[in-house]
Short mmCIF file of C-alpha atoms in Angstrom, two decimals:
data_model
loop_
_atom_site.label_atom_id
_atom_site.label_comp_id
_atom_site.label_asym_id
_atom_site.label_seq_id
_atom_site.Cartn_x
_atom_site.Cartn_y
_atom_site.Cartn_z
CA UNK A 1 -0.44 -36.95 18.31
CA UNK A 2 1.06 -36.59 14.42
CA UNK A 3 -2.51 -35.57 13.72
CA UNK A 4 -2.90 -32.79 16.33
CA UNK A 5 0.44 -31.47 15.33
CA UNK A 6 -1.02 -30.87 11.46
CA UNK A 7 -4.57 -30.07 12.41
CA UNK A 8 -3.47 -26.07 11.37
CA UNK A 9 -2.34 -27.67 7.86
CA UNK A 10 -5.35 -28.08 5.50
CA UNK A 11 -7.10 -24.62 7.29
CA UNK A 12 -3.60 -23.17 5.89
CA UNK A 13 -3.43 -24.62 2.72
CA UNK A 14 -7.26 -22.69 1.95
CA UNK A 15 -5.97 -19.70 3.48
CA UNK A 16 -3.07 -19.34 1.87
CA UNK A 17 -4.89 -20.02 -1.35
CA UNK A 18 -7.18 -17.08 -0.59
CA UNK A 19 -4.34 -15.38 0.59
CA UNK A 20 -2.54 -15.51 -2.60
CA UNK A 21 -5.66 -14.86 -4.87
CA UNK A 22 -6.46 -11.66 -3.08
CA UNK A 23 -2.61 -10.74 -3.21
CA UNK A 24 -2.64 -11.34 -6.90
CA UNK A 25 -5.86 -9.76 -8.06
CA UNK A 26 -5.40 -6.73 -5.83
CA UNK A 27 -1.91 -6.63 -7.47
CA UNK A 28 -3.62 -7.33 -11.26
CA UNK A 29 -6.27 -4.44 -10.34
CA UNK A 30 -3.26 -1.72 -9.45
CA UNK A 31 -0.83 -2.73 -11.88
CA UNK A 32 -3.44 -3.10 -14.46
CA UNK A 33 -6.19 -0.87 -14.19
CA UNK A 34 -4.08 1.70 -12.69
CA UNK A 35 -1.31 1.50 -14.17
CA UNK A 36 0.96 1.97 -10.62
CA UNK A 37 4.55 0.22 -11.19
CA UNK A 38 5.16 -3.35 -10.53
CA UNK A 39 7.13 -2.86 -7.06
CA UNK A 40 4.40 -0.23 -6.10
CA UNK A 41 1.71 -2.67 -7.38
CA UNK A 42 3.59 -5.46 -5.49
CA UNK A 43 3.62 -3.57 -2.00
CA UNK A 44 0.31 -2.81 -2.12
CA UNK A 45 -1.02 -6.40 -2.52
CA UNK A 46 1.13 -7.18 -0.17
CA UNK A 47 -0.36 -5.11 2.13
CA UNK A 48 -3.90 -5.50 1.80
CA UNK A 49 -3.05 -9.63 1.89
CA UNK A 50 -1.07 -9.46 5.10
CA UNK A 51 -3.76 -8.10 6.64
CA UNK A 52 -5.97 -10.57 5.73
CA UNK A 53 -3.87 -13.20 6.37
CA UNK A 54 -3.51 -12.61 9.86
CA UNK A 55 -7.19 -11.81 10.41
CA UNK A 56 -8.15 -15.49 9.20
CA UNK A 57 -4.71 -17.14 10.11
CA UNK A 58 -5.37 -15.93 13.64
CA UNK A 59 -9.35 -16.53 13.68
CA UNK A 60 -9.51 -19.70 11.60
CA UNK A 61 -5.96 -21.79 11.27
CA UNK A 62 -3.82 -20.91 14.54
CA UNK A 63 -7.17 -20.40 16.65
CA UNK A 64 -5.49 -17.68 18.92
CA UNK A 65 -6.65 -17.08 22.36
CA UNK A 66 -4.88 -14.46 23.50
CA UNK A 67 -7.28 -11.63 25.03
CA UNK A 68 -4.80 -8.86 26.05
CA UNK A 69 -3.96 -5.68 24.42
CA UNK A 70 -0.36 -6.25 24.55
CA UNK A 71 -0.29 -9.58 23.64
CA UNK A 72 -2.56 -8.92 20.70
CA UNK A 73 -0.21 -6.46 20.20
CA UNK A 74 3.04 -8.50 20.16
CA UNK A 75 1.49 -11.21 17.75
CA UNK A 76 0.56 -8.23 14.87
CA UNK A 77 4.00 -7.26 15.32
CA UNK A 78 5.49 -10.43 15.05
CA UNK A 79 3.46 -11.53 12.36
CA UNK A 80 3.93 -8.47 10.17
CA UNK A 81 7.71 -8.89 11.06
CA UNK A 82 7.73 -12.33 10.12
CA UNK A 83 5.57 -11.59 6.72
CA UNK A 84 8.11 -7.90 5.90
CA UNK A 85 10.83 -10.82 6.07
CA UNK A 86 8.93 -13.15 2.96
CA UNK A 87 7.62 -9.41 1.80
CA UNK A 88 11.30 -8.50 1.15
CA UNK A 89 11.48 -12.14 -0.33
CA UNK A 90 8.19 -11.14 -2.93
CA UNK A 91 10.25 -7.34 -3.65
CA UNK A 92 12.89 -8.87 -4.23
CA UNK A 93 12.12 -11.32 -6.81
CA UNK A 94 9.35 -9.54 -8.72
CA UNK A 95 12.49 -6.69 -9.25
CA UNK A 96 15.21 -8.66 -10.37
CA UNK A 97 13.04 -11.40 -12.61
CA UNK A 98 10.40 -8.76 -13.81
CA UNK A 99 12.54 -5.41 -13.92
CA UNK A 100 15.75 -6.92 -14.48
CA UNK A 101 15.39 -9.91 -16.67
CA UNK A 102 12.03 -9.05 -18.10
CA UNK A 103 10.15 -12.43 -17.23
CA UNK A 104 6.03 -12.38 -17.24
CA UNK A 105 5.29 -10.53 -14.15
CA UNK A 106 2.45 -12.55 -13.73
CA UNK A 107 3.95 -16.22 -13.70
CA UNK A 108 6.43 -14.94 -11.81
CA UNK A 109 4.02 -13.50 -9.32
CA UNK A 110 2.19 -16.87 -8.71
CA UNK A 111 5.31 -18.36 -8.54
CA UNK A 112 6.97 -16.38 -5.89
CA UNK A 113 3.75 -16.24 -3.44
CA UNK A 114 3.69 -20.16 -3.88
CA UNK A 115 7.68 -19.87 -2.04
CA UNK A 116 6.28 -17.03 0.50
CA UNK A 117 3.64 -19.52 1.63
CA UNK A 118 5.35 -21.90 2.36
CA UNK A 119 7.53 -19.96 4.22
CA UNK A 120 4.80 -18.03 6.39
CA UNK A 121 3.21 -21.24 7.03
CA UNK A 122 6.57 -21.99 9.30
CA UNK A 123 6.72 -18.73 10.77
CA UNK A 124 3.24 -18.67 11.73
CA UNK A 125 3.59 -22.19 13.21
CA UNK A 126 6.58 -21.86 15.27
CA UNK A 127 7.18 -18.30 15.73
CA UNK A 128 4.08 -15.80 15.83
CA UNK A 129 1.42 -18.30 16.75
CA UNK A 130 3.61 -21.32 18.98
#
């Protein structure tokens, strides 16, 4: 039974890997090349690696069924809620250590999205994809 319960775990764990190297290079690629602001930069990745994340999280790791409109419906909204809630988390962080205190945006970056994984991984599990 333990087994069953963690079968979502190691599909995750890739994802969220992928998730955060796509949130991190698209965030390198508009920060760097160009040249938006770090929280601009920052929203943007996030963004483009939400949507990813629940394309794979709810093809590959949670294995959705649900056929309907509105329940299709109900689980992008929850899951975008649930990821604006660790977004906010991401915002938040990359201001104050980055603006504010001036640390390397970058390790920072890694850092933080190690935290919002975590975290997603929870809400996916018991709240958007139960």
């Amino acid at each position: 039974m333990k087994s069953q319960n963690c079968k979502d775990v190691a599909p995750y764990i890739i994802f969220g890997i992928l998730t955060t190297i796509v949130n991190v290079v698209v965030y390198c690629i508009l920060v760097y090349f160009f040249e938006f602001h770090v929280l601009g930069g920052t929203v943007l990745a996030w963004i483009i690696s939400v949507m990813f994340s629940y394309l794979t999280s709810r093809k590959w790791v949670f294995e959705s069924n649900i056929s309907t409109k509105y329940g299709t419906v109900k689980e992008l909204f929850s899951f975008f809620l649930c990821r604006f809630i660790t977004g906010v988390i991401d915002w938040g962080c990359m201001f104050v250590f980055v603006d504010l205190f001036n640390y390397c945006d970058l390790s920072v970056k890694i850092i933080v999205n190690i935290v919002v994984v975590i975290c997603n991984y929870f809400a996916s599990k018991f709240i958007v994809f139960k």
